[in-house]
């Protein structure tokens, strides 16, 4: 079940009707949210719900142990147990084949042939997200930043909360558990804003991301040698906005649904292509992941303490592992290494405060640094990458790109680069000034547009991570 599916269009209204009937009674509210979350996840592959149950029980029990334990050595042992179970599951289901294949291929270069088998296990949807989520809880309890959660039901809701379960934002226990531990107060303004965010997210996904993929991106990346330099460049621009609208669209829907249920999730995107340097990009792109990597990996490695070389090492390690988090493939590792390198090279680039030529130049330059990284991220292998690069520099300017692509790109760019103040005024006007019947009519029209524009039910890009 995905947010852009017919089954979810039935699931969500039914859940909201039930939820609004019981949300004032916390025990019923929690049980309903837990049941809905597992139903949502099990619609994909019910057997793998057991992995979430395992992570939940292990981290709940170890959290209780760590919070009560006075011996630092034993607390560290409990934390190691949590890390072992969670990262072990991630290694088995996500990385086994990649590391096994890499190891045996390396041995083969030296003439050592060892019989080996590959795992046929499916990659559980969302495992990278809920693993990082439960790990943050264990680490925070170990550090003494938060107390352990007393209720197993409430902790289970935190781990499995369906709006952000499979593709984030990655929610911290310190942010979510206080919300689940107090009565829910639904506000009309939150319901209106949540509804609007859901429709904004669906628009980004169906009208922009899916159509760009269908009209140009998938076709060009499957055979770049068949296209001109111009079409290859347009396709790369299209992919930059496809992945942004696909992922930020999911986050908008997740945040919107959470608001409909009375919960607040952290912002995950803040117009990242307006960044003036790589550091600012990571403060604006996939914010919940970049903050997780900063707080639990980069700072733990020493951060920027210890001088330039230690900082460089820590940045490279953090981004390499961040790349590996995205997928068990060399292009993701190279993508992470590339981001680590540009973070090091442009770490001291000054961010301009006033709009002007310097600011625009830096934004354009940084956007193209990021654009090249998306080529590394998207290609399936080195042969395709080299073919794409060769085509870009072939200087063949003939273009067969459908004019609709330019129209969609214009909408994507306009929605991305429009000033935040203007965007907020438009949203405020829509929610507070337009008649309720007019808003309902517009939403109904958008639903018809989504249905008419949908090409199957393509999953969100980050489901594979």
Coordinates of C-alpha atoms in Angstrom, one line a residue:
X1 CA 0.0 0.0 0.0
X2 CA 1.4 3.4 -1.0
X3 CA 0.1 6.9 -0.6
X4 CA -0.7 7.2 -4.3
X5 CA -2.7 3.9 -4.4
X6 CA -6.4 3.3 -4.5
X7 CA -6.2 1.1 -1.5
X8 CA -4.7 3.9 0.6
X9 CA -7.4 6.3 -0.7
X10 CA -9.9 3.9 1.0
X11 CA -7.7 3.1 4.1
X12 CA -7.1 6.7 5.2
X13 CA -10.7 8.0 5.3
X14 CA -11.8 4.8 7.2
X15 CA -9.0 5.2 9.7
X16 CA -9.7 8.9 10.2
X17 CA -13.4 8.2 10.9
X18 CA -12.5 5.6 13.5
X19 CA -9.7 7.7 14.9
X20 CA -11.8 10.9 15.4
X21 CA -14.3 8.7 17.4
X22 CA -11.7 7.4 19.9
X23 CA -8.7 9.8 19.9
X24 CA -9.7 11.4 23.3
X25 CA -9.2 8.0 25.0
X26 CA -5.5 7.4 24.9
X27 CA -5.5 3.5 25.2
X28 CA -7.9 3.1 22.3
X29 CA -6.1 5.8 20.3
X30 CA -2.7 4.0 20.8
X31 CA -4.2 0.5 19.9
X32 CA -5.9 1.9 16.8
X33 CA -2.7 3.7 15.6
X34 CA -0.6 0.5 16.2
X35 CA -3.1 -1.7 14.4
X36 CA -3.4 0.7 11.5
X37 CA 0.4 1.0 11.2
X38 CA 0.9 -2.8 11.0
X39 CA -2.0 -3.2 8.6
X40 CA -0.4 -0.5 6.4
X41 CA 3.0 -2.2 6.5
X42 CA 1.7 -5.8 6.1
X43 CA -0.2 -4.9 2.9
X44 CA 3.3 -5.0 1.3
X45 CA 4.6 -8.3 2.7
X46 CA 3.1 -9.4 6.0
X47 CA 5.9 -11.8 7.0
X48 CA 8.4 -8.9 7.4
X49 CA 6.2 -7.2 10.1
X50 CA 8.0 -9.7 12.4
X51 CA 11.3 -7.7 11.9
X52 CA 9.6 -4.5 13.2
X53 CA 8.2 -6.5 16.2
X54 CA 11.7 -7.9 16.9
X55 CA 13.4 -4.5 16.8
X56 CA 10.7 -3.0 18.9
X57 CA 10.8 -5.6 21.7
X58 CA 14.6 -5.7 21.7
X59 CA 15.1 -1.9 22.0
X60 CA 12.2 -1.5 24.4
X61 CA 13.7 -4.2 26.8
X62 CA 17.3 -2.9 26.4
X63 CA 16.1 0.7 27.0
X64 CA 14.5 -0.4 30.3
X65 CA 17.8 -2.1 31.3
X66 CA 20.0 0.8 30.3
X67 CA 17.8 3.4 32.1
X68 CA 17.9 1.4 35.4
X69 CA 21.6 0.3 35.2
X70 CA 24.2 2.2 37.1
X71 CA 27.2 0.4 35.8
X72 CA 28.5 2.2 32.7
X73 CA 30.1 -1.0 31.4
X74 CA 26.8 -2.9 31.5
X75 CA 25.0 0.0 29.9
X76 CA 27.5 -0.1 27.1
X77 CA 26.9 -3.8 26.8
X78 CA 23.2 -3.3 26.4
X79 CA 23.8 -0.6 23.8
X80 CA 26.1 -3.0 21.9
X81 CA 23.4 -5.6 22.0
X82 CA 20.9 -3.1 20.4
X83 CA 23.4 -2.1 17.7
X84 CA 24.2 -5.7 17.0
X85 CA 20.5 -6.8 16.6
X86 CA 19.5 -3.8 14.5
X87 CA 22.5 -3.5 12.3
X88 CA 22.7 -7.2 12.0
X89 CA 19.2 -7.3 10.6
X90 CA 20.1 -4.5 8.2
X91 CA 23.3 -6.4 7.1
X92 CA 21.5 -9.7 6.5
X93 CA 18.5 -8.3 4.6
X94 CA 20.2 -5.3 2.8
X95 CA 23.9 -5.8 2.5
X96 CA 24.7 -9.6 2.5
X97 CA 24.7 -10.1 -1.3
X98 CA 26.6 -6.9 -1.9
X99 CA 29.4 -7.6 0.5
X100 CA 29.5 -11.3 -0.4
X101 CA 29.8 -10.6 -4.1
X102 CA 32.4 -7.9 -3.5
X103 CA 34.5 -10.2 -1.3
X104 CA 34.4 -13.2 -3.6
X105 CA 35.1 -11.0 -6.7
X106 CA 38.1 -9.6 -5.0
X107 CA 39.4 -13.1 -4.1
X108 CA 38.8 -14.2 -7.7
X109 CA 41.2 -11.5 -8.9
X110 CA 43.9 -13.4 -6.9
X111 CA 42.8 -16.8 -8.4
X112 CA 40.9 -17.9 -5.3
X113 CA 37.6 -19.4 -6.2
X114 CA 35.2 -20.2 -3.3
X115 CA 31.7 -21.6 -3.9
X116 CA 29.1 -19.3 -2.5
X117 CA 25.4 -18.7 -2.5
X118 CA 23.3 -15.6 -2.7
X119 CA 20.5 -14.6 -0.4
X120 CA 17.0 -14.6 -2.0
X121 CA 15.5 -12.5 0.8
X122 CA 13.5 -9.5 -0.3
X123 CA 14.6 -6.1 1.0
X124 CA 12.1 -5.1 3.7
X125 CA 10.5 -1.7 2.8
X126 CA 11.6 1.0 5.2
X127 CA 14.1 -1.1 7.1
X128 CA 16.8 1.7 6.9
X129 CA 14.4 4.2 8.3
X130 CA 12.9 2.4 11.3
X131 CA 16.3 0.9 12.1
X132 CA 17.9 4.4 12.4
X133 CA 14.8 5.4 14.4
X134 CA 15.1 2.7 17.0
X135 CA 18.9 3.1 17.2
X136 CA 18.5 6.8 18.0
X137 CA 16.2 5.8 20.9
X138 CA 18.8 3.3 22.3
X139 CA 21.7 5.8 21.9
X140 CA 19.7 8.6 23.6
X141 CA 18.7 6.4 26.5
X142 CA 22.4 5.2 26.9
X143 CA 23.6 8.8 26.9
X144 CA 20.9 9.8 29.4
X145 CA 19.3 12.3 27.1
X146 CA 15.9 10.7 27.5
X147 CA 14.3 8.2 30.0
X148 CA 13.2 4.9 28.8
X149 CA 9.6 4.6 27.6
X150 CA 7.4 2.7 30.1
X151 CA 4.6 1.7 27.8
X152 CA 5.4 -1.0 25.2
X153 CA 2.3 0.0 23.2
X154 CA 3.4 3.6 23.0
X155 CA 6.9 2.6 22.1
X156 CA 5.5 0.3 19.4
X157 CA 3.5 3.2 18.0
X158 CA 6.7 5.3 17.9
X159 CA 8.6 2.6 15.9
X160 CA 5.8 1.7 13.5
X161 CA 3.9 5.0 13.0
X162 CA 2.7 4.5 9.5
X163 CA 2.9 8.0 7.9
X164 CA 6.6 8.0 8.1
X165 CA 7.4 4.3 8.5
X166 CA 8.7 3.4 5.1
X167 CA 10.4 6.6 3.9
X168 CA 10.8 9.0 6.8
X169 CA 11.2 11.6 8.0
X170 CA 13.4 9.8 10.6
X171 CA 11.7 10.8 13.9
X172 CA 13.6 11.0 17.2
X173 CA 12.1 9.5 20.3
X174 CA 12.7 12.7 22.1
X175 CA 10.3 14.4 19.7
X176 CA 7.6 11.8 19.2
X177 CA 7.3 10.0 22.6
X178 CA 6.2 13.2 24.5
X179 CA 3.5 13.6 21.9
X180 CA 2.2 10.1 22.3
X181 CA 2.3 10.4 26.1
X182 CA -0.1 13.3 26.3
X183 CA -3.7 13.7 25.2
X184 CA -4.2 14.5 21.5
X185 CA -5.7 17.9 20.8
X186 CA -6.9 18.2 17.3
X187 CA -7.1 21.8 15.9
X188 CA -9.1 22.8 12.8
X189 CA -6.0 24.7 11.5
X190 CA -3.9 21.6 11.8
X191 CA -6.5 19.5 9.9
X192 CA -6.7 22.1 7.2
X193 CA -2.9 22.4 6.9
X194 CA -2.5 18.6 7.0
X195 CA -5.1 18.1 4.2
X196 CA -3.3 20.8 2.1
X197 CA 0.1 19.1 2.7
X198 CA -1.3 15.7 1.6
X199 CA -2.5 17.2 -1.7
X200 CA 0.7 19.2 -2.2
X201 CA 2.6 15.9 -1.8
X202 CA 0.4 14.0 -4.2
X203 CA 0.8 16.8 -6.7
X204 CA 4.6 16.7 -6.5
X205 CA 4.6 12.9 -6.8
X206 CA 1.9 12.3 -9.5
X207 CA 2.0 15.4 -11.6
X208 CA 5.7 16.2 -11.5
X209 CA 7.9 13.2 -10.4
X210 CA 6.0 10.4 -12.1
X211 CA 5.4 12.3 -15.3
X212 CA 9.0 13.4 -15.6
X213 CA 10.0 9.7 -15.0
X214 CA 7.6 8.5 -17.7
X215 CA 8.2 11.2 -20.3
X216 CA 12.0 11.4 -20.2
X217 CA 14.1 10.1 -17.3
X218 CA 13.5 6.4 -17.4
X219 CA 13.8 6.2 -21.1
X220 CA 17.0 8.3 -21.4
X221 CA 18.8 6.6 -18.5
X222 CA 18.0 3.2 -19.9
X223 CA 19.9 3.9 -23.1
X224 CA 21.8 7.2 -23.0
X225 CA 23.8 6.4 -26.1
X226 CA 20.6 6.9 -28.2
X227 CA 20.2 10.6 -27.1
X228 CA 21.8 13.9 -27.9
X229 CA 23.8 16.0 -25.4
X230 CA 20.9 18.4 -25.1
X231 CA 18.4 15.6 -24.2
X232 CA 20.9 14.0 -21.8
X233 CA 21.3 17.3 -20.0
X234 CA 17.5 17.9 -19.9
X235 CA 17.0 14.4 -18.6
X236 CA 19.5 15.1 -15.8
X237 CA 17.7 18.3 -14.8
X238 CA 14.5 16.3 -14.9
X239 CA 15.8 13.7 -12.6
X240 CA 17.0 16.3 -10.1
X241 CA 13.5 17.6 -9.8
X242 CA 12.0 14.1 -10.1
X243 CA 13.8 12.8 -7.0
X244 CA 13.2 16.0 -5.1
X245 CA 9.5 16.0 -5.8
X246 CA 9.2 12.3 -5.3
X247 CA 10.9 12.3 -1.9
X248 CA 9.7 15.7 -0.6
X249 CA 6.3 14.8 -1.8
X250 CA 6.3 11.7 0.4
X251 CA 7.5 13.8 3.3
X252 CA 4.7 16.3 2.7
X253 CA 2.1 13.6 2.7
X254 CA 3.6 12.0 5.9
X255 CA 3.7 15.3 7.7
X256 CA 0.2 16.1 6.6
X257 CA -1.3 12.8 7.7
X258 CA 0.4 13.1 11.0
X259 CA -1.2 16.5 11.5
X260 CA -4.6 15.0 10.7
X261 CA -3.9 12.6 13.6
X262 CA -2.7 15.3 15.9
X263 CA 1.0 14.7 15.7
X264 CA 3.9 16.9 14.4
X265 CA 6.7 15.4 12.4
X266 CA 10.0 17.3 11.6
X267 CA 10.4 19.2 8.4
X268 CA 12.5 17.1 5.9
X269 CA 13.2 19.5 3.0
X270 CA 13.7 23.2 2.8
X271 CA 14.2 24.2 -0.9
X272 CA 17.6 22.4 -1.2
X273 CA 18.4 23.6 -4.7
X274 CA 18.7 27.2 -3.3
X275 CA 21.8 26.1 -1.4
X276 CA 25.0 28.1 -1.9
X277 CA 27.4 25.3 -0.9
X278 CA 27.3 21.5 -0.1
X279 CA 27.1 22.1 3.6
X280 CA 24.0 24.2 3.2
X281 CA 22.5 21.6 0.8
X282 CA 22.7 19.0 3.6
X283 CA 21.0 21.3 6.0
X284 CA 18.2 21.6 3.5
X285 CA 18.0 18.1 1.9
X286 CA 16.7 15.0 3.8
X287 CA 17.2 17.0 7.0
X288 CA 16.2 14.2 9.3
X289 CA 18.9 11.9 7.9
X290 CA 21.6 14.5 7.8
X291 CA 20.9 15.5 11.4
X292 CA 21.0 11.8 12.4
X293 CA 24.3 11.3 10.7
X294 CA 25.7 14.5 12.3
X295 CA 24.5 13.7 15.9
X296 CA 25.1 9.9 16.0
X297 CA 28.1 9.4 13.6
X298 CA 30.0 12.5 12.7
X299 CA 30.1 13.9 16.3
X300 CA 30.8 10.5 17.7
X301 CA 33.8 10.2 15.4
X302 CA 35.1 13.6 16.8
X303 CA 33.3 16.0 14.5
X304 CA 35.4 19.1 13.7
X305 CA 37.6 18.6 16.8
X306 CA 41.2 17.7 16.3
X307 CA 42.1 19.8 13.4
X308 CA 41.7 19.8 9.6
X309 CA 42.7 16.2 8.8
X310 CA 40.5 14.7 11.5
X311 CA 37.6 16.8 10.3
X312 CA 38.2 15.6 6.7
X313 CA 38.4 12.0 7.8
X314 CA 35.2 12.3 9.8
X315 CA 33.3 14.0 6.9
X316 CA 34.4 11.3 4.4
X317 CA 33.5 8.4 6.7
X318 CA 30.1 9.9 7.5
X319 CA 29.2 10.5 3.9
X320 CA 30.5 7.1 2.8
X321 CA 28.3 5.4 5.3
X322 CA 25.5 7.8 4.4
X323 CA 25.9 6.7 0.8
X324 CA 25.9 3.0 1.8
X325 CA 22.7 3.7 3.9
X326 CA 21.0 4.5 0.6
X327 CA 21.7 1.2 -1.0
X328 CA 23.9 -1.9 -1.4
X329 CA 25.6 -0.8 -4.6
X330 CA 28.9 0.8 -5.6
X331 CA 27.2 3.9 -7.2
X332 CA 25.7 4.8 -3.8
X333 CA 29.1 4.4 -2.1
X334 CA 30.7 6.6 -4.9
X335 CA 27.8 9.1 -4.4
X336 CA 28.5 9.3 -0.7
X337 CA 32.3 9.7 -1.4
X338 CA 31.6 12.4 -3.9
X339 CA 29.5 14.3 -1.4
X340 CA 32.2 13.9 1.3
X341 CA 34.8 15.3 -1.1
X342 CA 32.8 18.4 -2.1
X343 CA 31.9 19.0 1.6
X344 CA 35.6 19.0 2.3
X345 CA 36.6 21.1 -0.7
X346 CA 33.9 23.8 -0.2
X347 CA 33.5 23.6 3.6
X348 CA 34.7 27.2 4.0
X349 CA 32.7 28.7 1.2
X350 CA 30.9 31.8 2.6
X351 CA 27.1 31.9 2.4
X352 CA 25.9 35.2 1.0
X353 CA 23.2 37.0 3.0
X354 CA 22.0 39.5 0.4
X355 CA 20.4 38.6 -2.9
X356 CA 22.7 39.5 -5.7
X357 CA 25.1 38.3 -8.4
X358 CA 27.4 36.5 -5.9
X359 CA 24.5 34.6 -4.3
X360 CA 23.0 33.6 -7.7
X361 CA 26.4 32.5 -9.0
X362 CA 27.0 30.3 -5.9
X363 CA 23.5 28.8 -6.1
X364 CA 23.9 27.9 -9.8
X365 CA 27.4 26.5 -9.2
X366 CA 26.3 24.4 -6.2
X367 CA 23.2 23.2 -8.0
X368 CA 25.4 21.7 -10.8
X369 CA 27.7 20.1 -8.2
X370 CA 24.6 18.4 -6.8
X371 CA 23.4 17.7 -10.4
X372 CA 26.5 15.6 -11.1
X373 CA 26.0 13.7 -7.9
X374 CA 22.5 12.7 -9.1
X375 CA 24.0 11.2 -12.2
X376 CA 26.2 9.0 -10.0
X377 CA 23.2 8.2 -7.9
X378 CA 20.9 7.2 -10.8
X379 CA 23.1 5.2 -13.1
X380 CA 23.0 1.4 -12.9
X381 CA 26.7 0.7 -13.6
X382 CA 29.9 2.3 -14.7
X383 CA 29.4 1.5 -18.3
X384 CA 26.1 3.5 -18.4
X385 CA 27.8 6.3 -16.4
X386 CA 30.7 6.6 -19.0
X387 CA 28.2 6.4 -21.8
X388 CA 26.2 9.2 -20.3
X389 CA 29.2 11.4 -19.7
X390 CA 30.5 10.8 -23.2
X391 CA 27.1 11.8 -24.6
X392 CA 27.0 15.0 -22.6
X393 CA 30.4 16.0 -24.1
X394 CA 29.6 14.9 -27.6
X395 CA 28.2 18.4 -28.2
X396 CA 25.2 17.1 -30.2
X397 CA 22.6 19.8 -29.6
X398 CA 19.6 18.3 -31.5
X399 CA 16.7 17.7 -29.2
X400 CA 13.6 15.5 -29.4
X401 CA 12.3 16.3 -25.8
X402 CA 8.6 16.5 -25.5
X403 CA 7.4 20.1 -24.9
X404 CA 5.4 18.8 -21.9
X405 CA 8.6 18.1 -20.1
X406 CA 9.6 21.8 -20.2
X407 CA 6.2 22.7 -18.9
X408 CA 6.5 20.3 -16.0
X409 CA 10.0 21.4 -15.3
X410 CA 8.8 25.0 -15.2
X411 CA 6.1 24.2 -12.6
X412 CA 8.7 22.2 -10.5
X413 CA 11.2 25.1 -10.6
X414 CA 8.6 27.7 -9.9
X415 CA 7.3 25.8 -6.9
X416 CA 10.8 25.3 -5.6
X417 CA 12.3 28.7 -6.0
X418 CA 9.2 30.8 -5.1
X419 CA 10.0 32.8 -1.9
X420 CA 8.9 31.2 1.3
X421 CA 7.0 34.3 2.4
X422 CA 5.0 34.2 -0.8
X423 CA 4.3 30.5 -0.5
X424 CA 3.1 30.9 3.1
X425 CA 0.8 33.7 2.1
X426 CA -0.7 31.6 -0.6
X427 CA -1.3 28.7 1.7
X428 CA -2.7 31.0 4.4
X429 CA -5.1 32.5 1.9
X430 CA -6.2 29.1 0.7
X431 CA -6.9 27.9 4.2
X432 CA -8.4 31.0 5.8
X433 CA -9.9 33.1 3.0
X434 CA -11.4 30.7 0.6
X435 CA -14.9 29.3 1.3
X436 CA -15.0 25.7 2.5
X437 CA -17.1 24.6 -0.4
X438 CA -14.6 26.2 -2.8
X439 CA -11.7 24.4 -1.1
X440 CA -13.6 21.1 -1.2
X441 CA -14.3 21.6 -4.9
X442 CA -10.6 22.3 -5.6
X443 CA -9.6 19.2 -3.7
X444 CA -12.1 17.2 -5.7
X445 CA -10.7 18.6 -8.9
X446 CA -7.2 17.7 -7.9
X447 CA -8.3 14.2 -7.1
X448 CA -9.7 13.9 -10.6
X449 CA -6.5 15.3 -12.0
X450 CA -4.4 12.8 -10.0
X451 CA -6.5 9.9 -11.2
X452 CA -6.3 11.0 -14.8
X453 CA -2.5 11.6 -14.7
X454 CA -1.6 8.5 -12.7
X455 CA 0.5 5.9 -14.6
X456 CA -0.2 2.8 -12.6
X457 CA 0.9 3.1 -9.0
X458 CA 4.6 3.8 -9.1
X459 CA 6.3 3.5 -5.7
X460 CA 8.3 6.3 -4.2
X461 CA 12.0 6.2 -5.0
X462 CA 13.1 6.0 -1.4
X463 CA 11.0 2.9 -0.8
X464 CA 14.1 0.9 -2.0
X465 CA 16.3 2.3 0.7

